[in-house]
Amino acid sequence: MYGIYTRPWGFEVSIVRRGVRYFQQFGKASYGGAEHALRQAQEWRDSIVRSVPPVARRERAEKLRASNTTGVPGVFCLVSPDGRGLSWLAKTYIAAEEILRANFPIHSWGDAARNLAIQERANQLKHMTGLAALHPAEEAIRKSHGAAPAAAGPPKRSRSEIMRKSNSSGVPGVHFKRPRPDHPGYWLAITYTAGKGSVSKAFSVKAHGYDEAKRLAAAERTRQLAQKGIG
C-alpha cells in the first residue's frame, strides 16, 4: 500500500518527486469493485516509481540546506563559546555506520582550513552512490520491473455509467422526477459530457404511462451514450 491511501469511495495514489506531486484517484464504482480499483492503483503507482526514480543520494547531499551558514553543503565552521572560529569540518553521512569526518583546525591551517574542508567534502561525496531511500517498497517495485502484469480487470467506467446510490430506476442516468405531490411525474434520461454540459429528455407519465415512460427514458439514455461514444 506504499503511496496508496484508502478512501470511502476507493483509493488515492500520491507520490512526490523533486517537489512534483503525482496524484491519481481510483474509485470502486469506476473499476467494478474495491479489488480491481486497488489493482489499478497499484499498477499506476508502480509505473510512477519505475519511470520517475527519486533523486540520487549524492545530488541530495549536495543540496544547500536552509540552516547552512557556510555556503557549502556538508562543511561546517566550529566556533568557541565566544564566537571565535576553531576549525573547519567536512562531514558526510554514507550509511548508518559510516560517517566520514575530517577536521581542519584554524590554528594549524589558517585561512586554508576552509578550502581544505571543501576539498575533503568533495572527496567524501565520491563514496556516495545510489538513489535516495524513500521507502523499502520502492526498491522492490523497481526490481520487479518486467514482471507479468496482473490479470486485466473490467475497463474503467465513465461517470455516465456509474450507478448512484440515489438511483431508483436500475439504469444509470435515468431518474424519476415529480415536481410537486399532485404531479404525475416523468422519467428523465440525462447524460453529462465534461466541458460540454448535459443532454436530457423527459417522458411524461401522464402521456405514456409509468412503465412505458421509464422504458422510453432507458432507450433514450442508451441513445445518448451511443452518441457520446459509450456502449
Short mmCIF file of C-alpha atoms in Angstrom, two decimals:
data_model
loop_
_atom_site.label_atom_id
_atom_site.label_comp_id
_atom_site.label_asym_id
_atom_site.label_seq_id
_atom_site.Cartn_x
_atom_site.Cartn_y
_atom_site.Cartn_z
CA MET A 1 0.00 0.00 0.00
CA TYR A 2 3.01 2.32 -0.31
CA GLY A 3 1.81 5.68 -1.64
CA ILE A 4 -1.80 4.42 -1.69
CA TYR A 5 -4.44 5.82 0.64
CA THR A 6 -7.80 4.19 1.31
CA ARG A 7 -10.86 6.37 0.94
CA PRO A 8 -14.56 5.51 1.47
CA TRP A 9 -15.09 5.59 -2.30
CA GLY A 10 -11.86 3.88 -3.37
CA PHE A 11 -8.15 4.71 -3.36
CA GLU A 12 -5.83 7.67 -3.90
CA VAL A 13 -2.22 7.47 -5.05
CA SER A 14 0.14 10.29 -4.09
CA ILE A 15 3.91 10.26 -4.69
CA VAL A 16 6.22 13.28 -4.65
CA ARG A 17 9.32 13.53 -6.83
CA ARG A 18 11.59 16.61 -6.78
CA GLY A 19 8.74 18.73 -5.49
CA VAL A 20 6.26 17.43 -8.09
CA ARG A 21 3.23 15.54 -6.80
CA TYR A 22 1.96 12.61 -8.88
CA PHE A 23 -1.67 12.06 -7.94
CA GLN A 24 -4.47 9.85 -9.23
CA GLN A 25 -7.79 8.55 -7.89
CA PHE A 26 -9.29 5.09 -8.41
CA GLY A 27 -12.95 4.78 -7.45
CA LYS A 28 -14.54 1.44 -6.63
CA ALA A 29 -17.57 2.35 -8.71
CA SER A 30 -15.39 3.23 -11.72
CA TYR A 31 -13.49 -0.08 -11.69
CA GLY A 32 -16.22 -2.52 -10.68
CA GLY A 33 -15.25 -3.01 -7.04
CA ALA A 34 -12.51 -2.45 -4.48
CA GLU A 35 -10.28 -5.31 -5.68
CA HIS A 36 -9.99 -4.03 -9.25
CA ALA A 37 -9.68 -0.40 -8.13
CA LEU A 38 -6.80 -1.30 -5.80
CA ARG A 39 -5.06 -3.29 -8.54
CA GLN A 40 -5.25 -0.32 -10.90
CA ALA A 41 -3.96 2.00 -8.17
CA GLN A 42 -1.00 -0.31 -7.52
CA GLU A 43 -0.12 -0.61 -11.19
CA TRP A 44 -0.25 3.17 -11.66
CA ARG A 45 1.86 3.66 -8.53
CA ASP A 46 4.41 1.13 -9.80
CA SER A 47 4.65 2.90 -13.16
CA ILE A 48 5.47 6.19 -11.43
CA VAL A 49 8.07 4.58 -9.15
CA ARG A 50 9.82 2.98 -12.15
CA SER A 51 9.67 5.90 -14.55
CA VAL A 52 10.37 8.74 -12.10
CA PRO A 53 13.02 7.50 -9.65
CA PRO A 54 13.97 9.54 -6.57
CA VAL A 55 16.94 11.89 -6.60
CA ALA A 56 20.44 10.39 -6.42
CA ARG A 57 21.85 10.35 -2.89
CA ARG A 58 24.87 12.39 -3.95
CA GLU A 59 22.71 15.04 -5.60
CA ARG A 60 20.60 15.31 -2.48
CA ALA A 61 23.74 15.58 -0.31
CA GLU A 62 24.96 18.47 -2.45
CA LYS A 63 21.79 20.49 -1.89
CA LEU A 64 22.31 23.51 0.31
CA ARG A 65 20.05 23.41 3.38
CA ALA A 66 18.30 26.48 4.72
CA SER A 67 20.13 26.04 8.03
CA ASN A 68 23.57 26.06 6.37
CA THR A 69 25.65 29.09 7.32
CA THR A 70 28.87 28.35 5.42
CA GLY A 71 27.58 28.33 1.86
CA VAL A 72 28.93 24.80 1.27
CA PRO A 73 26.84 21.68 1.98
CA GLY A 74 28.50 19.34 4.47
CA VAL A 75 31.08 21.89 5.55
CA PHE A 76 30.79 23.47 9.00
CA CYS A 77 32.76 26.02 10.98
CA LEU A 78 33.19 25.03 14.62
CA VAL A 79 33.38 28.00 16.95
CA SER A 80 34.22 28.61 20.58
CA PRO A 81 31.64 29.87 23.10
CA ASP A 82 32.84 33.41 22.46
CA GLY A 83 32.28 33.06 18.70
CA ARG A 84 35.89 32.56 17.68
CA GLY A 85 36.48 30.14 14.80
CA LEU A 86 38.24 26.95 15.88
CA SER A 87 38.19 24.67 12.86
CA TRP A 88 36.50 23.71 9.61
CA LEU A 89 34.75 20.33 9.48
CA ALA A 90 33.85 18.24 6.43
CA LYS A 91 31.19 15.63 7.21
CA THR A 92 29.27 13.17 5.01
CA TYR A 93 26.73 10.54 6.02
CA ILE A 94 27.40 7.48 3.86
CA ALA A 95 25.49 4.82 5.81
CA ALA A 96 24.21 4.11 9.31
CA GLU A 97 27.66 3.01 10.49
CA GLU A 98 29.75 5.00 8.03
CA ILE A 99 30.06 8.72 8.62
CA LEU A 100 33.10 10.39 7.06
CA ARG A 101 34.58 13.28 9.02
CA ALA A 102 37.68 15.42 8.65
CA ASN A 103 38.56 18.36 10.86
CA PHE A 104 40.95 21.17 9.90
CA PRO A 105 41.97 23.36 12.87
CA ILE A 106 42.36 27.02 12.04
CA HIS A 107 45.36 27.39 14.35
CA SER A 108 47.19 24.78 12.20
CA TRP A 109 45.98 25.66 8.71
CA GLY A 110 44.96 29.29 8.97
CA ASP A 111 42.85 30.63 6.11
CA ALA A 112 43.49 27.42 4.14
CA ALA A 113 41.41 25.37 6.61
CA ARG A 114 38.13 26.24 4.89
CA ASN A 115 39.36 25.31 1.40
CA LEU A 116 40.81 22.05 2.72
CA ALA A 117 37.45 21.17 4.27
CA ILE A 118 35.68 21.92 0.97
CA GLN A 119 38.12 19.70 -0.95
CA GLU A 120 37.69 16.91 1.60
CA ARG A 121 33.93 17.13 1.33
CA ALA A 122 34.19 16.67 -2.45
CA ASN A 123 36.32 13.56 -1.90
CA GLN A 124 33.84 12.20 0.62
CA LEU A 125 30.98 12.57 -1.85
CA LYS A 126 32.77 10.19 -4.24
CA HIS A 127 31.93 7.37 -1.82
CA MET A 128 28.20 8.10 -2.02
CA THR A 129 26.25 6.09 -4.60
CA GLY A 130 22.70 5.00 -5.33
CA LEU A 131 19.32 6.67 -5.03
CA ALA A 132 17.73 8.31 -2.04
CA ALA A 133 15.90 5.68 0.01
CA LEU A 134 12.32 6.89 0.42
CA HIS A 135 10.63 3.62 1.37
CA PRO A 136 11.66 -0.08 1.37
CA ALA A 137 8.90 -0.82 -1.14
CA GLU A 138 10.46 1.47 -3.76
CA GLU A 139 13.47 -0.74 -4.43
CA ALA A 140 11.31 -3.86 -4.59
CA ILE A 141 8.99 -2.20 -7.11
CA ARG A 142 11.87 -1.10 -9.33
CA LYS A 143 13.43 -4.58 -9.22
CA SER A 144 10.11 -6.15 -10.24
CA HIS A 145 10.12 -4.20 -13.50
CA GLY A 146 9.24 -6.53 -16.34
CA ALA A 147 7.14 -8.87 -14.21
CA ALA A 148 3.95 -10.15 -15.80
CA PRO A 149 1.10 -7.66 -15.28
CA ALA A 150 -1.86 -8.64 -13.19
CA ALA A 151 -4.87 -10.14 -14.92
CA ALA A 152 -6.88 -7.42 -16.62
CA GLY A 153 -9.98 -6.31 -14.74
CA PRO A 154 -13.09 -4.71 -16.16
CA PRO A 155 -12.48 -1.49 -18.13
CA LYS A 156 -12.90 1.77 -16.27
CA ARG A 157 -16.43 3.04 -16.30
CA SER A 158 -17.12 6.63 -17.22
CA ARG A 159 -19.04 8.76 -14.75
CA SER A 160 -22.04 8.37 -17.03
CA GLU A 161 -22.05 4.61 -16.42
CA ILE A 162 -21.80 4.66 -12.64
CA MET A 163 -24.95 3.80 -10.70
CA ARG A 164 -25.57 6.33 -7.96
CA LYS A 165 -26.97 5.28 -4.58
CA SER A 166 -29.90 7.64 -5.07
CA ASN A 167 -30.84 5.97 -8.36
CA SER A 168 -34.19 4.13 -8.19
CA SER A 169 -34.53 3.10 -11.83
CA GLY A 170 -31.78 0.49 -12.06
CA VAL A 171 -30.38 2.37 -15.08
CA PRO A 172 -27.59 4.94 -14.64
CA GLY A 173 -28.68 8.34 -15.92
CA VAL A 174 -32.41 7.54 -15.77
CA HIS A 175 -34.37 9.20 -12.95
CA PHE A 176 -37.99 9.61 -11.94
CA LYS A 177 -38.96 13.20 -11.22
CA ARG A 178 -42.09 14.62 -9.60
CA PRO A 179 -42.09 18.44 -9.39
CA ARG A 180 -44.90 18.51 -6.81
CA PRO A 181 -47.01 15.96 -4.90
CA ASP A 182 -50.02 16.22 -7.23
CA HIS A 183 -47.91 15.92 -10.40
CA PRO A 184 -47.94 12.51 -12.17
CA GLY A 185 -44.20 12.84 -12.73
CA TYR A 186 -41.90 11.97 -15.59
CA TRP A 187 -38.87 9.81 -16.36
CA LEU A 188 -35.75 11.72 -17.31
CA ALA A 189 -32.76 10.49 -19.33
CA ILE A 190 -29.70 12.68 -18.82
CA THR A 191 -26.06 12.36 -19.86
CA TYR A 192 -23.19 14.64 -18.90
CA THR A 193 -20.13 15.27 -21.03
CA ALA A 194 -17.15 17.03 -19.48
CA GLY A 195 -16.73 20.50 -20.93
CA LYS A 196 -19.94 20.24 -22.97
CA GLY A 197 -22.70 20.21 -20.39
CA SER A 198 -25.61 17.78 -20.45
CA VAL A 199 -28.17 16.32 -22.84
CA SER A 200 -31.55 15.34 -21.41
CA LYS A 201 -35.00 14.29 -22.46
CA ALA A 202 -38.13 13.75 -20.36
CA PHE A 203 -41.03 11.29 -20.87
CA SER A 204 -44.30 12.14 -19.19
CA VAL A 205 -46.06 9.50 -17.12
CA LYS A 206 -49.35 11.18 -17.99
CA ALA A 207 -48.69 10.84 -21.71
CA HIS A 208 -47.06 7.38 -21.79
CA GLY A 209 -47.91 5.66 -18.54
CA TYR A 210 -45.39 4.92 -15.79
CA ASP A 211 -43.74 1.79 -17.24
CA GLU A 212 -43.67 2.98 -20.85
CA ALA A 213 -42.21 6.36 -19.88
CA LYS A 214 -39.49 4.54 -17.97
CA ARG A 215 -38.76 2.27 -20.95
CA LEU A 216 -38.58 5.24 -23.31
CA ALA A 217 -36.21 7.05 -20.93
CA ALA A 218 -33.94 3.98 -20.74
CA ALA A 219 -33.88 3.75 -24.54
CA GLU A 220 -33.11 7.45 -24.79
CA ARG A 221 -30.28 7.05 -22.31
CA THR A 222 -28.80 4.28 -24.48
CA ARG A 223 -29.04 6.58 -27.50
CA GLN A 224 -27.31 9.41 -25.60
CA LEU A 225 -24.45 7.16 -24.54
CA ALA A 226 -24.03 5.87 -28.10
CA GLN A 227 -23.86 9.43 -29.36
CA LYS A 228 -21.26 10.15 -26.69
CA GLY A 229 -19.25 7.12 -27.79
CA ILE A 230 -20.01 4.83 -24.83
CA GLY A 231 -21.63 1.46 -25.09
#
